[in-house]
């Protein structure tokens, strides 16, 4: 018995192996214009196919995909009209009204999803499904289905500048627009005075609102520092995140979140916040667009460049910018990370830095990986303290 093999695009069907008939091998009969939907090849013709790797996206291309603000117009579904009908049956002349009520319109609901990382997939208009009209025989119309809109965890919903919802937990929902109520059928208006009502009411329109969505990245730790301090390199060293790294300032234009895995299967999320400069709270540089992402961080990692003169002045400026943006933000649990300790000048500045600051200083090198283990151990201590504090207050800590 002969076996046919389709080797893919542009490959002729051929005979693999000679049968017992003694005939000559077949000539090519058909050229496939597209790959087959299933494998029809023999083991000798099978090829090793590898999975395609995800294409790397540059930082400038990523700005088109990462959106942390969105203006959305939401409209609830319209309620179905009430039915108008009278019961008809043999040998029953006056059956009476039997028009049912219309179905309610569907809501527009925002639902926090941990898999969503940006508001780029959120459209500017959503409307719930309409309810159906009431039918005869006292049949009610079907309610309209709800419209669910997935948003990232940490999304703020604002209306006229006021916060109306804060979605901080996975699966948390907020009804953005209520659907309209269904109309009444003529059966509803039956009374002793009116035994044959013809009156019915239309369905009510759904609620209409214009909301502003604002995303604040939810992470356990936040890397805060000046441009070119080595925050992105440090995040690449301790996690699998791949933010852009270059020798010019403002390389990182969007927040990146990396996950640090421990042996007991605990996961600590670390956010790389774009570099801050003096006057950031006054909207200088990248401005307050990324200062808001630090609000969600439970503890902070101040990354300082040890190779510059007087690195302790960077810490003072960073704390001033955070405190000017939000009072108490600089007082959160923190640790000072002195980066680029592999340079000669950094060794000299490290001793001076420890004399100038009261916080614990951990000297690391994101390039060579020096002393990263001490940083990871202290990061776990900060995380365990945060978990205990949340449990003592009766709250559930954020898990990744």
CSV table of C-alpha atoms in Angstrom, one decimal:
chain,number,residue,atom,x,y,z
A,1,UNK,CA,0.0,0.0,0.0
A,2,UNK,CA,1.4,3.4,-1.0
A,3,UNK,CA,1.7,6.3,1.4
A,4,UNK,CA,1.1,9.9,0.3
A,5,UNK,CA,3.0,12.7,1.9
A,6,UNK,CA,2.3,16.4,1.7
A,7,UNK,CA,5.5,18.2,2.7
A,8,UNK,CA,4.0,21.7,2.8
A,9,UNK,CA,3.7,24.7,0.6
A,10,UNK,CA,4.9,24.2,-2.9
A,11,UNK,CA,5.6,20.5,-2.4
A,12,UNK,CA,4.3,17.9,-4.8
A,13,UNK,CA,2.4,14.8,-3.6
A,14,UNK,CA,4.8,11.8,-4.1
A,15,UNK,CA,5.0,8.2,-3.4
A,16,UNK,CA,7.1,7.2,-0.4
A,17,UNK,CA,8.3,3.7,-0.6
A,18,UNK,CA,7.6,1.3,-3.4
A,19,UNK,CA,4.6,-1.0,-3.1
A,20,UNK,CA,4.3,-4.6,-4.0
A,21,UNK,CA,2.9,-4.0,-7.5
A,22,UNK,CA,6.3,-3.4,-9.1
A,23,UNK,CA,5.1,-0.3,-10.9
A,24,UNK,CA,7.3,2.7,-11.3
A,25,UNK,CA,7.1,5.5,-8.7
A,26,UNK,CA,4.4,8.1,-9.3
A,27,UNK,CA,5.2,11.4,-10.8
A,28,UNK,CA,4.2,14.7,-9.1
A,29,UNK,CA,0.4,15.1,-9.5
A,30,UNK,CA,-0.5,18.2,-7.4
A,31,UNK,CA,1.2,21.2,-6.0
A,32,UNK,CA,-0.2,22.3,-2.7
A,33,UNK,CA,-1.0,26.0,-2.6
A,34,UNK,CA,-1.4,26.2,1.2
A,35,UNK,CA,-0.2,24.0,4.1
A,36,UNK,CA,-2.5,21.2,5.0
A,37,UNK,CA,-4.7,21.5,8.1
A,38,UNK,CA,-3.2,18.3,9.6
A,39,UNK,CA,-0.1,16.3,9.2
A,40,UNK,CA,-0.2,13.9,6.2
A,41,UNK,CA,3.5,13.1,6.1
A,42,UNK,CA,5.4,9.9,6.8
A,43,UNK,CA,8.0,9.8,9.6
A,44,UNK,CA,10.9,10.0,7.0
A,45,UNK,CA,9.5,13.3,5.6
A,46,UNK,CA,8.6,14.9,9.0
A,47,UNK,CA,10.6,18.1,9.9
A,48,UNK,CA,11.4,19.5,13.3
A,49,UNK,CA,9.4,22.6,13.7
A,50,UNK,CA,10.3,25.0,16.5
A,51,UNK,CA,7.9,27.5,18.1
A,52,UNK,CA,8.4,31.1,17.0
A,53,UNK,CA,9.9,33.3,19.6
A,54,UNK,CA,8.1,36.5,20.6
A,55,UNK,CA,9.4,39.4,18.7
A,56,UNK,CA,11.2,42.0,20.8
A,57,UNK,CA,9.4,45.4,21.0
A,58,UNK,CA,11.5,48.5,21.4
A,59,UNK,CA,10.7,51.1,24.0
A,60,UNK,CA,9.3,53.6,21.5
A,61,UNK,CA,7.1,50.9,20.0
A,62,UNK,CA,5.9,50.0,23.5
A,63,UNK,CA,4.6,53.5,24.0
A,64,UNK,CA,1.9,52.8,21.5
A,65,UNK,CA,0.8,49.7,23.4
A,66,UNK,CA,1.0,51.0,27.0
A,67,UNK,CA,-1.8,53.4,27.8
A,68,UNK,CA,-2.5,54.5,31.4
A,69,UNK,CA,-5.3,57.0,30.7
A,70,UNK,CA,-8.5,56.6,28.7
A,71,UNK,CA,-11.7,58.5,28.3
A,72,UNK,CA,-14.7,56.2,27.9
A,73,UNK,CA,-18.3,56.9,27.1
A,74,UNK,CA,-20.6,54.1,28.4
A,75,UNK,CA,-24.3,53.7,27.8
A,76,UNK,CA,-26.6,51.1,29.4
A,77,UNK,CA,-28.8,48.9,27.2
A,78,UNK,CA,-32.3,50.1,26.6
A,79,UNK,CA,-35.2,48.3,28.2
A,80,UNK,CA,-37.6,46.4,26.0
A,81,UNK,CA,-41.1,47.8,25.2
A,82,UNK,CA,-44.1,46.3,26.9
A,83,UNK,CA,-46.3,43.9,24.9
A,84,UNK,CA,-49.9,44.7,23.8
A,85,UNK,CA,-52.0,41.6,23.1
A,86,UNK,CA,-55.3,40.0,24.1
A,87,UNK,CA,-55.8,36.4,24.9
A,88,UNK,CA,-57.4,34.4,22.0
A,89,UNK,CA,-58.8,30.9,22.6
A,90,UNK,CA,-61.7,29.0,21.0
A,91,UNK,CA,-65.0,29.4,22.9
A,92,UNK,CA,-63.5,32.1,25.0
A,93,UNK,CA,-64.6,35.5,23.6
A,94,UNK,CA,-63.3,37.9,26.2
A,95,UNK,CA,-59.9,36.5,27.1
A,96,UNK,CA,-58.5,39.7,28.5
A,97,UNK,CA,-55.1,41.4,28.1
A,98,UNK,CA,-52.0,39.2,28.2
A,99,UNK,CA,-49.1,41.4,27.0
A,100,UNK,CA,-46.0,40.8,29.1
A,101,UNK,CA,-43.4,43.3,30.4
A,102,UNK,CA,-40.3,44.1,28.4
A,103,UNK,CA,-36.9,42.9,29.5
A,104,UNK,CA,-34.4,45.1,31.3
A,105,UNK,CA,-31.3,46.5,29.4
A,106,UNK,CA,-27.9,45.2,30.2
A,107,UNK,CA,-25.3,47.0,32.3
A,108,UNK,CA,-21.8,48.1,31.3
A,109,UNK,CA,-19.5,46.6,33.9
A,110,UNK,CA,-15.8,47.2,34.5
A,111,UNK,CA,-14.0,44.1,35.7
A,112,UNK,CA,-10.4,44.1,37.0
A,113,UNK,CA,-8.3,41.4,35.4
A,114,UNK,CA,-4.8,40.5,36.5
A,115,UNK,CA,-3.8,39.5,32.9
A,116,UNK,CA,-4.5,43.0,31.6
A,117,UNK,CA,-1.4,45.3,31.9
A,118,UNK,CA,-2.6,48.4,30.0
A,119,UNK,CA,-5.7,50.3,28.9
A,120,UNK,CA,-4.7,50.1,25.3
A,121,UNK,CA,-7.4,47.4,24.6
A,122,UNK,CA,-10.2,49.5,26.1
A,123,UNK,CA,-12.3,51.2,23.5
A,124,UNK,CA,-13.8,54.7,23.8
A,125,UNK,CA,-17.4,53.6,23.7
A,126,UNK,CA,-19.4,50.7,25.2
A,127,UNK,CA,-23.1,50.0,25.2
A,128,UNK,CA,-25.0,47.3,27.0
A,129,UNK,CA,-27.3,44.9,25.1
A,130,UNK,CA,-31.0,45.9,24.7
A,131,UNK,CA,-33.8,44.1,26.4
A,132,UNK,CA,-36.4,42.3,24.2
A,133,UNK,CA,-40.1,43.3,23.8
A,134,UNK,CA,-42.7,41.6,25.9
A,135,UNK,CA,-44.7,38.9,24.2
A,136,UNK,CA,-48.2,37.5,24.3
A,137,UNK,CA,-49.5,35.0,26.8
A,138,UNK,CA,-47.9,37.1,29.6
A,139,UNK,CA,-44.4,36.3,28.3
A,140,UNK,CA,-41.8,38.6,29.6
A,141,UNK,CA,-39.1,39.8,27.3
A,142,UNK,CA,-35.5,38.6,27.8
A,143,UNK,CA,-33.2,40.8,29.7
A,144,UNK,CA,-30.2,42.2,27.8
A,145,UNK,CA,-26.8,40.7,28.5
A,146,UNK,CA,-24.3,42.7,30.5
A,147,UNK,CA,-21.3,44.1,28.7
A,148,UNK,CA,-18.1,43.3,30.6
A,149,UNK,CA,-15.0,45.4,30.0
A,150,UNK,CA,-11.7,44.0,31.3
A,151,UNK,CA,-9.4,46.6,32.9
A,152,UNK,CA,-6.0,46.2,34.6
A,153,UNK,CA,-5.8,45.8,38.4
A,154,UNK,CA,-5.2,49.2,39.9
A,155,UNK,CA,-7.5,51.2,37.6
A,156,UNK,CA,-9.2,54.3,39.0
A,157,UNK,CA,-12.6,55.3,37.6
A,158,UNK,CA,-13.2,59.0,37.7
A,159,UNK,CA,-16.2,61.2,36.9
A,160,UNK,CA,-15.9,64.9,36.8
A,161,UNK,CA,-12.6,64.7,38.6
A,162,UNK,CA,-14.0,62.6,41.5
A,163,UNK,CA,-13.0,59.0,42.1
A,164,UNK,CA,-16.1,56.8,41.9
A,165,UNK,CA,-14.3,53.4,41.9
A,166,UNK,CA,-10.9,51.9,42.7
A,167,UNK,CA,-10.4,48.4,41.3
A,168,UNK,CA,-7.5,47.0,43.3
A,169,UNK,CA,-8.4,43.3,43.5
A,170,UNK,CA,-8.6,40.7,40.8
A,171,UNK,CA,-12.2,40.1,39.8
A,172,UNK,CA,-13.5,43.2,41.4
A,173,UNK,CA,-16.4,44.8,39.4
A,174,UNK,CA,-18.0,48.2,39.1
A,175,UNK,CA,-21.2,48.9,37.2
A,176,UNK,CA,-20.3,51.9,35.0
A,177,UNK,CA,-23.8,52.3,33.4
A,178,UNK,CA,-27.1,50.7,34.5
A,179,UNK,CA,-29.4,49.3,31.8
A,180,UNK,CA,-32.9,50.8,31.4
A,181,UNK,CA,-35.9,49.1,33.0
A,182,UNK,CA,-38.3,47.2,30.7
A,183,UNK,CA,-41.7,48.7,29.8
A,184,UNK,CA,-45.0,47.5,31.2
A,185,UNK,CA,-47.4,45.4,29.1
A,186,UNK,CA,-51.1,46.0,28.9
A,187,UNK,CA,-51.7,43.1,31.3
A,188,UNK,CA,-50.1,45.4,34.0
A,189,UNK,CA,-52.8,48.0,33.6
A,190,UNK,CA,-55.8,45.6,34.1
A,191,UNK,CA,-58.2,46.9,36.7
A,192,UNK,CA,-61.8,46.7,37.7
A,193,UNK,CA,-62.5,50.0,35.9
A,194,UNK,CA,-60.6,49.0,32.7
A,195,UNK,CA,-61.0,45.3,31.8
A,196,UNK,CA,-59.5,45.7,28.3
A,197,UNK,CA,-56.6,48.1,28.6
A,198,UNK,CA,-54.7,48.9,25.4
A,199,UNK,CA,-52.1,51.0,27.2
A,200,UNK,CA,-48.4,49.8,27.4
A,201,UNK,CA,-45.2,51.7,28.1
A,202,UNK,CA,-41.9,51.7,26.2
A,203,UNK,CA,-38.7,50.7,27.7
A,204,UNK,CA,-36.5,53.2,29.5
A,205,UNK,CA,-33.2,54.3,28.0
A,206,UNK,CA,-30.0,53.2,29.6
A,207,UNK,CA,-27.8,55.3,31.8
A,208,UNK,CA,-25.2,57.4,29.9
A,209,UNK,CA,-21.9,58.5,31.5
A,210,UNK,CA,-18.5,59.8,30.4
A,211,UNK,CA,-15.8,58.3,32.6
A,212,UNK,CA,-12.0,58.7,32.9
A,213,UNK,CA,-10.0,55.6,33.5
A,214,UNK,CA,-6.6,56.0,35.1
A,215,UNK,CA,-4.1,53.2,35.6
A,216,UNK,CA,-1.8,53.1,38.6
A,217,UNK,CA,0.6,50.2,38.4
A,218,UNK,CA,0.1,47.8,41.3
A,219,UNK,CA,3.4,46.3,42.5
A,220,UNK,CA,5.0,45.4,45.8
A,221,UNK,CA,8.3,47.4,45.3
A,222,UNK,CA,9.1,50.4,43.2
A,223,UNK,CA,12.5,51.3,41.8
A,224,UNK,CA,12.9,55.0,42.2
A,225,UNK,CA,15.9,56.9,40.9
A,226,UNK,CA,17.3,59.5,38.5
A,227,UNK,CA,17.8,58.7,34.8
A,228,UNK,CA,20.8,56.4,34.0
A,229,UNK,CA,21.0,55.2,37.6
A,230,UNK,CA,20.7,51.6,36.4
A,231,UNK,CA,17.1,50.8,37.4
A,232,UNK,CA,16.3,49.0,34.2
A,233,UNK,CA,19.6,47.0,34.4
A,234,UNK,CA,18.8,46.1,38.0
A,235,UNK,CA,15.3,44.9,37.1
A,236,UNK,CA,16.8,42.7,34.3
A,237,UNK,CA,19.3,41.2,36.7
A,238,UNK,CA,16.8,40.2,39.4
A,239,UNK,CA,13.8,39.2,37.2
A,240,UNK,CA,12.9,38.1,33.7
A,241,UNK,CA,11.7,41.5,32.6
A,242,UNK,CA,13.4,43.0,29.6
A,243,UNK,CA,13.2,46.8,29.7
A,244,UNK,CA,15.3,48.8,27.3
A,245,UNK,CA,18.8,49.6,28.4
A,246,UNK,CA,21.0,52.3,26.8
A,247,UNK,CA,23.6,54.9,27.7
A,248,UNK,CA,21.3,57.9,27.3
A,249,UNK,CA,18.8,59.4,29.8
A,250,UNK,CA,15.0,58.5,29.7
A,251,UNK,CA,15.6,55.2,28.1
A,252,UNK,CA,12.6,53.8,30.0
A,253,UNK,CA,9.4,55.6,28.8
A,254,UNK,CA,6.9,53.3,30.4
A,255,UNK,CA,6.7,51.4,33.7
A,256,UNK,CA,7.9,47.8,33.6
A,257,UNK,CA,7.0,45.2,36.2
A,258,UNK,CA,9.3,42.2,36.9
A,259,UNK,CA,8.5,39.2,39.1
A,260,UNK,CA,11.1,37.9,41.6
A,261,UNK,CA,10.6,34.2,42.3
A,262,UNK,CA,11.6,32.6,45.5
A,263,UNK,CA,12.1,28.9,46.4
A,264,UNK,CA,8.9,28.8,48.5
A,265,UNK,CA,6.9,29.9,45.4
A,266,UNK,CA,6.4,33.4,46.7
A,267,UNK,CA,6.4,36.1,44.0
A,268,UNK,CA,7.4,39.7,44.6
A,269,UNK,CA,6.5,42.3,41.9
A,270,UNK,CA,9.1,45.0,41.3
A,271,UNK,CA,8.1,48.1,39.2
A,272,UNK,CA,10.7,50.0,37.2
A,273,UNK,CA,9.5,53.6,37.3
A,274,UNK,CA,10.9,56.0,34.6
A,275,UNK,CA,13.6,58.3,35.8
A,276,UNK,CA,12.7,61.3,37.9
A,277,UNK,CA,14.4,64.7,37.9
A,278,UNK,CA,14.3,67.8,40.0
A,279,UNK,CA,10.9,69.5,39.7
A,280,UNK,CA,9.1,66.3,38.6
A,281,UNK,CA,6.2,67.1,40.9
A,282,UNK,CA,5.8,70.4,38.8
A,283,UNK,CA,5.4,68.2,35.7
A,284,UNK,CA,9.0,68.6,34.5
A,285,UNK,CA,10.7,65.9,32.6
A,286,UNK,CA,8.2,63.0,32.4
A,287,UNK,CA,6.3,64.8,35.1
A,288,UNK,CA,3.6,63.5,37.3
A,289,UNK,CA,2.5,61.0,34.6
A,290,UNK,CA,4.6,58.4,36.3
A,291,UNK,CA,4.8,59.6,39.8
A,292,UNK,CA,1.3,58.2,40.2
A,293,UNK,CA,2.6,54.7,39.7
A,294,UNK,CA,4.6,55.0,42.9
A,295,UNK,CA,1.5,55.5,44.9
A,296,UNK,CA,0.6,51.8,44.7
A,297,UNK,CA,4.0,50.5,45.7
A,298,UNK,CA,4.1,49.1,49.3
A,299,UNK,CA,7.9,49.8,49.7
A,300,UNK,CA,10.5,51.6,47.8
A,301,UNK,CA,14.0,50.9,46.5
A,302,UNK,CA,16.0,54.1,46.0
A,303,UNK,CA,18.5,53.4,43.3
A,304,UNK,CA,21.5,55.7,43.4
A,305,UNK,CA,24.5,56.0,41.0
A,306,UNK,CA,27.6,55.6,43.2
A,307,UNK,CA,29.9,56.9,40.4
A,308,UNK,CA,28.6,60.5,40.5
A,309,UNK,CA,29.9,63.0,43.1
A,310,UNK,CA,27.8,63.2,46.3
A,311,UNK,CA,25.3,60.4,45.6
A,312,UNK,CA,23.5,61.2,48.8
A,313,UNK,CA,22.2,64.4,47.3
A,314,UNK,CA,20.2,62.2,44.8
A,315,UNK,CA,18.4,60.6,47.7
A,316,UNK,CA,17.5,63.9,49.2
A,317,UNK,CA,16.1,65.2,45.9
A,318,UNK,CA,14.1,62.0,45.3
A,319,UNK,CA,12.5,62.1,48.8
A,320,UNK,CA,11.7,65.8,48.3
A,321,UNK,CA,9.9,65.1,44.9
A,322,UNK,CA,7.9,62.2,46.4
A,323,UNK,CA,6.9,64.3,49.5
A,324,UNK,CA,5.9,67.3,47.3
A,325,UNK,CA,3.8,65.0,45.1
A,326,UNK,CA,2.0,63.2,48.0
A,327,UNK,CA,2.5,63.7,51.7
A,328,UNK,CA,3.9,60.6,53.4
A,329,UNK,CA,5.0,58.9,50.2
A,330,UNK,CA,8.7,59.2,51.1
A,331,UNK,CA,8.1,57.8,54.5
A,332,UNK,CA,7.2,54.3,53.3
A,333,UNK,CA,9.5,51.4,54.1
A,334,UNK,CA,12.6,51.7,51.9
A,335,UNK,CA,16.1,50.7,51.3
A,336,UNK,CA,18.9,52.5,49.5
A,337,UNK,CA,20.5,50.6,46.6
A,338,UNK,CA,23.9,51.8,45.5
A,339,UNK,CA,24.4,50.7,42.0
A,340,UNK,CA,27.6,50.5,39.8
A,341,UNK,CA,29.8,49.4,42.7
A,342,UNK,CA,32.1,47.7,40.1
A,343,UNK,CA,33.5,51.2,39.2
A,344,UNK,CA,36.6,52.5,41.1
A,345,UNK,CA,35.0,55.8,42.1
A,346,UNK,CA,32.0,54.0,43.5
A,347,UNK,CA,34.1,52.3,46.2
A,348,UNK,CA,35.1,55.7,47.6
A,349,UNK,CA,31.6,57.2,47.4
A,350,UNK,CA,30.1,54.1,49.1
A,351,UNK,CA,31.8,54.8,52.4
A,352,UNK,CA,30.8,58.4,52.3
A,353,UNK,CA,27.2,57.5,51.4
A,354,UNK,CA,26.8,55.3,54.5
A,355,UNK,CA,28.0,58.1,56.7
A,356,UNK,CA,25.5,60.6,55.2
A,357,UNK,CA,22.2,58.5,55.2
A,358,UNK,CA,20.5,56.7,58.0
A,359,UNK,CA,18.8,54.1,55.9
A,360,UNK,CA,20.4,50.8,55.1
A,361,UNK,CA,22.6,50.9,52.0
A,362,UNK,CA,23.1,47.8,49.8
A,363,UNK,CA,25.9,48.1,47.3
A,364,UNK,CA,25.3,46.1,44.1
A,365,UNK,CA,26.4,45.9,40.5
A,366,UNK,CA,23.6,45.2,38.0
A,367,UNK,CA,26.2,44.6,35.3
A,368,UNK,CA,28.3,42.0,37.1
A,369,UNK,CA,25.7,40.7,39.5
A,370,UNK,CA,27.8,41.5,42.6
A,371,UNK,CA,25.9,41.4,45.9
A,372,UNK,CA,22.5,40.8,44.3
A,373,UNK,CA,21.8,38.0,46.8
A,374,UNK,CA,21.8,40.5,49.7
A,375,UNK,CA,19.4,42.7,47.9
A,376,UNK,CA,17.0,39.8,47.2
A,377,UNK,CA,17.1,38.7,50.8
A,378,UNK,CA,16.3,42.1,52.1
A,379,UNK,CA,13.6,42.5,49.5
A,380,UNK,CA,12.0,39.3,50.9
A,381,UNK,CA,12.2,40.8,54.4
A,382,UNK,CA,10.3,43.9,53.3
A,383,UNK,CA,7.7,41.7,51.6
A,384,UNK,CA,7.2,39.5,54.7
A,385,UNK,CA,6.7,42.6,56.8
A,386,UNK,CA,4.1,43.9,54.4
A,387,UNK,CA,2.2,40.6,54.5
A,388,UNK,CA,2.2,40.5,58.3
A,389,UNK,CA,1.0,44.1,58.4
A,390,UNK,CA,-1.9,43.4,56.0
A,391,UNK,CA,-3.0,40.3,57.9
A,392,UNK,CA,-2.9,42.2,61.3
A,393,UNK,CA,-5.2,44.8,59.8
A,394,UNK,CA,-7.6,42.2,58.5
A,395,UNK,CA,-6.8,42.9,54.8
A,396,UNK,CA,-5.6,40.5,52.1
A,397,UNK,CA,-2.1,41.3,50.7
A,398,UNK,CA,-1.7,41.8,46.9
A,399,UNK,CA,-0.5,38.5,45.3
A,400,UNK,CA,1.0,38.0,41.9
